[in-house]
Amino acid sequence: MNELVSCLNWDPVKCLGQGGFGRVMLWKHRQTGQEIATKFLKIKNLAPDEEEKLKERWMQEYQWQQQLEIPYIVKAVKLQDTDFMKFLNKFHSQIDSLPVIIMEYCNGGDLRNYLARIEHLNGLFEYDIRQVLYSLRNAIHYLHQHCKVQHRDLKPENIIIHLDEGGKGRHYKLADFGYTRCIPEHTKLQSVVGTPEYVAPEVIRGARYNETVDYWSIGVIAFEMLCGIRPFLPHCEFYRIIETIQKKPQYCIAIKENFDTKIVPKRDGDEFIFVESIFPENNSTFVFAKKLEAWLRLALDSNYKSRGHIGNELKFYTELDAILSSKVVTVYCLTSYQFFSFEVTPSMPTEWFLNTLCHETKIEARNLYVILPLIHPKNSLDNISTAMDFYVEDWIRREPENPLAMLYVMDVRQCDCNVKCPKFSPTIMDCMELCAENCNSLSKGLLEEFELHTHFVISDEQRHLEAYLEGLQCYAVEVEHHLLSLKPQINNLRDQLLITQGRIQQFALTVDELNKRIISNDSQQIWLKKIETYYEEVKELQAKFWETMKVNFQRICTSCKNHATEQIYENLSKNDIYKLQEYRRSFREDDKNSDRLLKSQYALDNLSMRKQKIQKDPLLKEIRKSLKSSVEFYQKVKHDIYNDIQYLNKMNNSLDNDCKEILQFHCLEPSMPSLYGNRSNEILTDAHNILDEVISYMNVTKMNENIE
């Protein structure tokens, strides 16, 4: 095949991929900017029957490509430029003028390259896994149900990515239909095709199979996306993989080598471990991973007849749909330094969700302090009506601007957080004891597993640190917000104090006016004692009010605001404290075994040292201690306001009763009408005028005394 050159307004940009039988090129139109991908076939050193089979597959792929019209499959492009089409097709003139396959261009590479990124060493993040599986599920269902074909070559290289403008939104599309075949109605296919690591075992054996071969391949891809590694002996020779898969139990979803150095020599059956659970070293929430684990038992059933089924009913799609539509709220507990995840539904009551949260975090309901991230769309817990309100769809996407959790919680009884030591896997424990001198004979699989587990531990600790700092900052803001939310209640309490003072003055003037007309020392002493008691009680409440509200309230609000803007949050989260980026940069598979071993051992030693230092950081301790005191102050003020309002209401009721009693006793007593005559109404009017003056004074005071 000659080197491609520009033709008319079309320029070749670059080669997108190349294999043994062809290559894919990117072209761009000079005027319109349109981009297309062209797939060329090349035939080299093939026997005549193999060449014919290859040509047949090419024409089949070309024909299928023209029919596929859903967004989850790479579509064919029909160009109007006939001269350019002739130009492209002339490159196939040497192979019986087979047509060039022209497709839409997807600018994000393929899933294999995306998986190979260093940050995906322990698998993709949950959002990407959901997106890929959703697209793959729809593409395969379309092929099986509407086109009646099997793909038979599903693998990460054949899942193409298209990026939206700006590079944030990713769309995954299925490509490469070279091995696609019709699903026969009464017979089972028997040809051996596909990429061995992703092909179902019955295909490799040359046995009969059906469309469930695609279920197996999707299962392998799903496991690899979740854990960053293929499920079945990724470091072994292919014949050992197939041989061992034949022996796996139905519910086994992974097979790994047994690297236990204590078993020497290994006995029959000791070489491999059949695994029924997802590897814990992954980047997904626990809820999602466990759900996918159950589904993988359907997809990776080694019996093609029962694969994807529960009993006689096909559940491959419905079970996957339920997983992909599930809503998972991520929660970070500042007290225990742990992530939690909970599936929520639209009908789930908030109370039920919070009770479950208390049970899982082991925090009593009365001590649970719930904190929303600063940019949560609900802004405040007052706006939360159901558990679903805690869920934010966009935040399952791992972007720098998104919070690491949808909710933070704290046990208000505790000041210090319970930072646990990293949990090391048996592989890490074994390799930490090895020395460089005796690692030359180290298994490649063991060394790579050690690196994978080391990377997970460091990246997981970095994620916990960032979530903790983010949560602590939100905690400070939330405490300040809660304190400031008390301002209306505080102002109401102040108003009630002023009104009550006015009413006491009204009562005192009434008593004074009436006692001028009546000579009764005993009666006079009773009423004066009551007035004195009222004054003392209000004075005591007022003294407590001003000390709390004018001194402590403002000081604590200012303290919370300062804690929310401390530089330590940015310093610790942005400065690669645990040396994760440094470890990633040093990650090279072509290094000597001893160098790779020592790099991982050093990274783990540094992690332990740094973690202890952060745990003892005096500023973080001071922030936690201060915020604990602030929450206690908030709870006390809230409790006191309620009690004081209730107390003032009782006092005002008592004043009303006392006023009525004294007026009835002195003014309306039948035996003493001549003392006052019509004076009783005048006294009541004067008393109400005094109260109006007090309230007027109170309103002026309110304007000048508002708590800032």
GROMACS .gro file of C-alpha atoms in nm, residues 399-705:
model
  307
  399GLU     CA    1  -1.354   1.581   3.848
  400PRO     CA    2  -1.132   1.821   4.048
  401GLU     CA    3  -1.420   2.060   4.117
  402ASN     CA    4  -1.652   1.788   4.251
  403PRO     CA    5  -1.660   1.694   4.620
  404LEU     CA    6  -1.527   1.350   4.712
  405ALA     CA    7  -1.846   1.274   4.906
  406MET     CA    8  -2.209   1.380   4.880
  407LEU     CA    9  -2.239   1.398   5.257
  408TYR     CA   10  -2.008   1.432   5.558
  409VAL     CA   11  -2.090   1.322   5.911
  410MET     CA   12  -1.930   1.373   6.251
  411ASP     CA   13  -1.977   1.239   6.601
  412VAL     CA   14  -2.005   1.560   6.806
  413ARG     CA   15  -1.883   1.385   7.121
  414GLN     CA   16  -1.538   1.331   6.978
  415CYS     CA   17  -1.268   1.581   6.903
  416ASP     CA   18  -1.002   1.354   6.751
  417CYS     CA   19  -1.054   1.142   6.441
  418ASN     CA   20  -0.985   0.771   6.451
  419VAL     CA   21  -0.721   0.747   6.177
  420LYS     CA   22  -0.658   0.378   6.122
  421CYS     CA   23  -0.337   0.228   5.986
  422PRO     CA   24  -0.360   0.129   5.618
  423LYS     CA   25  -0.484  -0.224   5.569
  424PHE     CA   26  -0.211  -0.413   5.383
  425SER     CA   27  -0.296  -0.713   5.168
  426PRO     CA   28  -0.111  -1.044   5.217
  427THR     CA   29   0.084  -0.967   4.900
  428ILE     CA   30   0.213  -0.641   5.049
  429MET     CA   31   0.299  -0.809   5.379
  430ASP     CA   32   0.499  -1.079   5.201
  431CYS     CA   33   0.685  -0.839   4.971
  432MET     CA   34   0.771  -0.592   5.247
  433GLU     CA   35   0.979  -0.868   5.404
  434LEU     CA   36   1.178  -0.939   5.089
  435CYS     CA   37   1.522  -0.786   5.032
  436ALA     CA   38   1.670  -0.680   4.701
  437GLU     CA   39   1.928  -0.958   4.702
  438ASN     CA   40   1.676  -1.242   4.686
  439CYS     CA   41   1.418  -1.087   4.452
  440ASN     CA   42   1.579  -1.182   4.120
  441SER     CA   43   1.373  -1.498   4.114
  442LEU     CA   44   1.059  -1.306   4.212
  443SER     CA   45   0.755  -1.398   4.005
  444LYS     CA   46   0.657  -1.128   3.757
  445GLY     CA   47   0.297  -1.173   3.861
  446LEU     CA   48   0.379  -1.125   4.230
  447LEU     CA   49   0.586  -0.813   4.161
  448GLU     CA   50   0.311  -0.656   3.949
  449GLU     CA   51   0.049  -0.742   4.211
  450PHE     CA   52   0.270  -0.580   4.478
  451GLU     CA   53   0.289  -0.263   4.267
  452LEU     CA   54  -0.087  -0.264   4.204
  453HIS     CA   55  -0.164  -0.304   4.575
  454THR     CA   56   0.096  -0.043   4.673
  455HIS     CA   57  -0.052   0.206   4.428
  456PHE     CA   58  -0.400   0.140   4.562
  457VAL     CA   59  -0.299   0.188   4.928
  458ILE     CA   60  -0.124   0.520   4.856
  459SER     CA   61  -0.396   0.656   4.625
  460ASP     CA   62  -0.666   0.543   4.870
  461GLU     CA   63  -0.491   0.720   5.159
  462GLN     CA   64  -0.459   1.033   4.945
  463ARG     CA   65  -0.832   1.016   4.870
  464HIS     CA   66  -0.910   0.977   5.243
  465LEU     CA   67  -0.687   1.271   5.331
  466GLU     CA   68  -0.849   1.496   5.070
  467ALA     CA   69  -1.197   1.390   5.179
  468TYR     CA   70  -1.112   1.450   5.544
  469LEU     CA   71  -0.974   1.799   5.478
  470GLU     CA   72  -1.267   1.882   5.252
  471GLY     CA   73  -1.509   1.755   5.516
  472LEU     CA   74  -1.336   1.944   5.796
  473GLN     CA   75  -1.360   2.266   5.596
  474CYS     CA   76  -1.730   2.202   5.526
  475TYR     CA   77  -1.774   2.124   5.895
  476ALA     CA   78  -1.641   2.467   5.992
  477VAL     CA   79  -1.868   2.641   5.741
  478GLU     CA   80  -2.169   2.435   5.849
  479VAL     CA   81  -2.118   2.513   6.218
  480GLU     CA   82  -2.096   2.884   6.138
  481HIS     CA   83  -2.408   2.853   5.921
  482HIS     CA   84  -2.598   2.679   6.200
  483LEU     CA   85  -2.494   2.945   6.450
  484LEU     CA   86  -2.603   3.226   6.219
  485SER     CA   87  -2.932   3.046   6.156
  486LEU     CA   88  -3.012   3.108   6.524
  487LYS     CA   89  -3.014   3.486   6.474
  488PRO     CA   90  -3.393   3.512   6.421
  489GLN     CA   91  -3.451   3.308   6.737
  490ILE     CA   92  -3.195   3.517   6.926
  491ASN     CA   93  -3.362   3.838   6.812
  492ASN     CA   94  -3.698   3.696   6.910
  493LEU     CA   95  -3.563   3.615   7.257
  494ARG     CA   96  -3.428   3.968   7.290
  495ASP     CA   97  -3.766   4.108   7.186
  496GLN     CA   98  -3.942   3.889   7.441
  497LEU     CA   99  -3.703   4.008   7.713
  498LEU     CA  100  -3.777   4.374   7.633
  499ILE     CA  101  -4.153   4.314   7.618
  500THR     CA  102  -4.142   4.131   7.948
  501GLN     CA  103  -3.944   4.418   8.106
  502GLY     CA  104  -4.212   4.659   7.983
  503ARG     CA  105  -4.488   4.448   8.124
  504ILE     CA  106  -4.312   4.427   8.461
  505GLN     CA  107  -4.286   4.808   8.458
  506GLN     CA  108  -4.656   4.826   8.371
  507PHE     CA  109  -4.738   4.593   8.656
  508ALA     CA  110  -4.516   4.790   8.899
  509LEU     CA  111  -4.681   5.125   8.806
  510THR     CA  112  -5.024   4.972   8.840
  511VAL     CA  113  -4.939   4.839   9.185
  512ASP     CA  114  -4.786   5.173   9.285
  513GLU     CA  115  -5.092   5.370   9.169
  514LEU     CA  116  -5.333   5.142   9.346
  515ASN     CA  117  -5.132   5.129   9.669
  516LYS     CA  118  -5.149   5.510   9.695
  517ARG     CA  119  -5.525   5.472   9.749
  518ILE     CA  120  -5.528   5.170   9.975
  519ILE     CA  121  -5.370   5.136  10.318
  520SER     CA  122  -5.279   4.771  10.349
  521ASN     CA  123  -4.918   4.694  10.436
  522ASP     CA  124  -4.963   4.319  10.398
  523SER     CA  125  -5.110   4.350  10.049
  524GLN     CA  126  -4.849   4.605   9.950
  525GLN     CA  127  -4.561   4.380  10.061
  526ILE     CA  128  -4.697   4.084   9.865
  527TRP     CA  129  -4.717   4.276   9.540
  528LEU     CA  130  -4.381   4.449   9.588
  529LYS     CA  131  -4.218   4.110   9.653
  530LYS     CA  132  -4.364   3.976   9.330
  531ILE     CA  133  -4.234   4.276   9.136
  532GLU     CA  134  -3.887   4.230   9.286
  533THR     CA  135  -3.890   3.860   9.191
  534TYR     CA  136  -3.992   3.939   8.833
  535TYR     CA  137  -3.717   4.201   8.801
  536GLU     CA  138  -3.450   3.964   8.936
  537GLU     CA  139  -3.553   3.680   8.706
  538VAL     CA  140  -3.551   3.899   8.395
  539LYS     CA  141  -3.223   4.062   8.500
  540GLU     CA  142  -3.065   3.719   8.533
  541LEU     CA  143  -3.193   3.612   8.190
  542GLN     CA  144  -3.078   3.938   8.036
  543ALA     CA  145  -2.728   3.909   8.186
  544LYS     CA  146  -2.694   3.555   8.049
  545PHE     CA  147  -2.831   3.666   7.713
  546TRP     CA  148  -2.585   3.953   7.663
  547GLU     CA  149  -2.287   3.754   7.784
  548THR     CA  150  -2.370   3.465   7.551
  549MET     CA  151  -2.489   3.656   7.248
  550LYS     CA  152  -2.278   3.969   7.245
  551VAL     CA  153  -1.950   3.810   7.356
  552ASN     CA  154  -1.932   3.435   7.292
  553PHE     CA  155  -2.162   3.420   6.989
  554GLN     CA  156  -1.964   3.664   6.781
  555ARG     CA  157  -1.630   3.523   6.893
  556ILE     CA  158  -1.725   3.166   6.804
  557CYS     CA  159  -1.874   3.264   6.466
  558THR     CA  160  -1.549   3.442   6.383
  559SER     CA  161  -1.350   3.138   6.495
  560CYS     CA  162  -1.550   2.906   6.267
  561LYS     CA  163  -1.504   3.142   5.973
  562ASN     CA  164  -1.128   3.145   6.031
  563HIS     CA  165  -1.115   2.766   6.056
  564ALA     CA  166  -1.294   2.738   5.721
  565THR     CA  167  -1.022   2.938   5.545
  566GLU     CA  168  -0.708   2.783   5.695
  567GLN     CA  169  -0.424   2.736   5.446
  568ILE     CA  170  -0.354   2.386   5.577
  569TYR     CA  171  -0.637   2.235   5.370
  570GLU     CA  172  -0.477   2.337   5.044
  571ASN     CA  173  -0.123   2.266   5.160
  572LEU     CA  174  -0.197   1.907   5.258
  573SER     CA  175  -0.427   1.815   4.970
  574LYS     CA  176  -0.231   1.977   4.686
  575ASN     CA  177   0.129   1.909   4.785
  576ASP     CA  178   0.141   1.532   4.721
  577ILE     CA  179   0.209   1.461   5.088
  578TYR     CA  180   0.202   1.085   5.041
  579LYS     CA  181   0.421   1.107   4.728
  580LEU     CA  182   0.157   0.944   4.506
  581GLN     CA  183   0.257   1.142   4.197
  582GLU     CA  184   0.622   1.070   4.264
  583TYR     CA  185   0.548   0.697   4.284
  584ARG     CA  186   0.351   0.711   3.959
  585ARG     CA  187   0.636   0.890   3.781
  586SER     CA  188   0.881   0.623   3.896
  587PHE     CA  189   0.657   0.340   3.780
  588ARG     CA  190   0.846   0.162   3.501
  589GLU     CA  191   0.799  -0.199   3.399
  590ASP     CA  192   1.141  -0.220   3.231
  591ASP     CA  193   1.328  -0.157   3.560
  592LYS     CA  194   1.511  -0.439   3.731
  593ASN     CA  195   1.306  -0.645   3.976
  594SER     CA  196   1.515  -0.518   4.268
  595ASP     CA  197   1.456  -0.153   4.172
  596ARG     CA  198   1.080  -0.204   4.134
  597LEU     CA  199   1.063  -0.384   4.467
  598LEU     CA  200   1.258  -0.115   4.652
  599LYS     CA  201   1.051   0.170   4.502
  600SER     CA  202   0.728   0.018   4.630
  601GLN     CA  203   0.876  -0.061   4.972
  602TYR     CA  204   1.008   0.294   5.005
  603ALA     CA  205   0.669   0.440   4.898
  604LEU     CA  206   0.490   0.242   5.170
  605ASP     CA  207   0.744   0.336   5.438
  606ASN     CA  208   0.702   0.704   5.342
  607LEU     CA  209   0.323   0.667   5.360
  608SER     CA  210   0.331   0.536   5.717
  609MET     CA  211   0.568   0.809   5.831
  610ARG     CA  212   0.370   1.090   5.668
  611LYS     CA  213   0.039   0.961   5.798
  612GLN     CA  214   0.159   0.964   6.159
  613LYS     CA  215   0.287   1.318   6.113
  614ILE     CA  216  -0.046   1.442   5.973
  615GLN     CA  217  -0.242   1.271   6.249
  616LYS     CA  218  -0.040   1.462   6.510
  617ASP     CA  219  -0.050   1.797   6.329
  618PRO     CA  220  -0.117   2.060   6.603
  619LEU     CA  221  -0.322   2.290   6.379
  620LEU     CA  222  -0.560   2.011   6.273
  621LYS     CA  223  -0.597   1.911   6.638
  622GLU     CA  224  -0.676   2.271   6.733
  623ILE     CA  225  -0.934   2.302   6.453
  624ARG     CA  226  -1.109   1.980   6.558
  625LYS     CA  227  -1.109   2.085   6.924
  626SER     CA  228  -1.240   2.432   6.848
  627LEU     CA  229  -1.515   2.304   6.620
  628LYS     CA  230  -1.625   2.052   6.882
  629SER     CA  231  -1.659   2.338   7.132
  630SER     CA  232  -1.847   2.543   6.874
  631VAL     CA  233  -2.099   2.264   6.814
  632GLU     CA  234  -2.150   2.226   7.188
  633PHE     CA  235  -2.205   2.603   7.212
  634TYR     CA  236  -2.455   2.590   6.923
  635GLN     CA  237  -2.649   2.306   7.083
  636LYS     CA  238  -2.650   2.483   7.422
  637VAL     CA  239  -2.765   2.815   7.276
  638LYS     CA  240  -3.040   2.644   7.077
  639HIS     CA  241  -3.154   2.460   7.391
  640ASP     CA  242  -3.133   2.774   7.607
  641ILE     CA  243  -3.327   2.987   7.362
  642TYR     CA  244  -3.610   2.738   7.358
  643ASN     CA  245  -3.617   2.711   7.738
  644ASP     CA  246  -3.588   3.089   7.790
  645ILE     CA  247  -3.874   3.162   7.548
  646GLN     CA  248  -4.087   2.907   7.730
  647TYR     CA  249  -3.991   3.061   8.063
  648LEU     CA  250  -4.074   3.415   7.944
  649ASN     CA  251  -4.409   3.298   7.811
  650LYS     CA  252  -4.491   3.154   8.153
  651MET     CA  253  -4.375   3.478   8.320
  652ASN     CA  254  -4.594   3.688   8.090
  653ASN     CA  255  -4.893   3.466   8.163
  654SER     CA  256  -4.820   3.507   8.532
  655LEU     CA  257  -4.800   3.887   8.490
  656ASP     CA  258  -5.133   3.889   8.308
  657ASN     CA  259  -5.293   3.693   8.587
  658ASP     CA  260  -5.136   3.917   8.854
  659CYS     CA  261  -5.257   4.232   8.677
  660LYS     CA  262  -5.609   4.096   8.651
  661GLU     CA  263  -5.602   3.984   9.010
  662ILE     CA  264  -5.486   4.319   9.155
  663LEU     CA  265  -5.731   4.518   8.943
  664GLN     CA  266  -6.018   4.291   9.033
  665PHE     CA  267  -5.921   4.299   9.401
  666HIS     CA  268  -5.879   4.676   9.431
  667CYS     CA  269  -6.101   4.820   9.162
  668LEU     CA  270  -6.390   4.582   9.130
  669GLU     CA  271  -6.436   4.473   9.493
  670PRO     CA  272  -6.806   4.549   9.579
  671SER     CA  273  -6.723   4.647   9.936
  672MET     CA  274  -6.492   4.934   9.831
  673PRO     CA  275  -6.654   5.110   9.533
  674SER     CA  276  -6.625   5.458   9.681
  675LEU     CA  277  -6.245   5.458   9.685
  676TYR     CA  278  -6.210   5.476   9.306
  677GLY     CA  279  -6.542   5.511   9.138
  678ASN     CA  280  -6.466   5.528   8.762
  679ARG     CA  281  -6.089   5.548   8.826
  680SER     CA  282  -6.030   5.180   8.741
  681ASN     CA  283  -6.067   5.234   8.365
  682GLU     CA  284  -5.829   5.531   8.384
  683ILE     CA  285  -5.568   5.319   8.561
  684LEU     CA  286  -5.591   5.046   8.297
  685THR     CA  287  -5.555   5.303   8.017
  686ASP     CA  288  -5.244   5.453   8.181
  687ALA     CA  289  -5.094   5.105   8.219
  688HIS     CA  290  -5.144   5.026   7.851
  689ASN     CA  291  -4.993   5.361   7.751
  690ILE     CA  292  -4.683   5.278   7.954
  691LEU     CA  293  -4.656   4.942   7.775
  692ASP     CA  294  -4.685   5.114   7.433
  693GLU     CA  295  -4.400   5.348   7.528
  694VAL     CA  296  -4.184   5.053   7.634
  695ILE     CA  297  -4.252   4.869   7.306
  696SER     CA  298  -4.171   5.183   7.106
  697TYR     CA  299  -3.843   5.215   7.296
  698MET     CA  300  -3.778   4.848   7.233
  699ASN     CA  301  -3.812   4.890   6.855
  700VAL     CA  302  -3.553   5.170   6.853
  701THR     CA  303  -3.323   4.957   7.067
  702LYS     CA  304  -3.371   4.662   6.830
  703MET     CA  305  -3.236   4.867   6.540
  704ASN     CA  306  -2.926   4.959   6.737
  705GLU     CA  307  -2.863   4.628   6.913
   0.00000   0.00000   0.00000
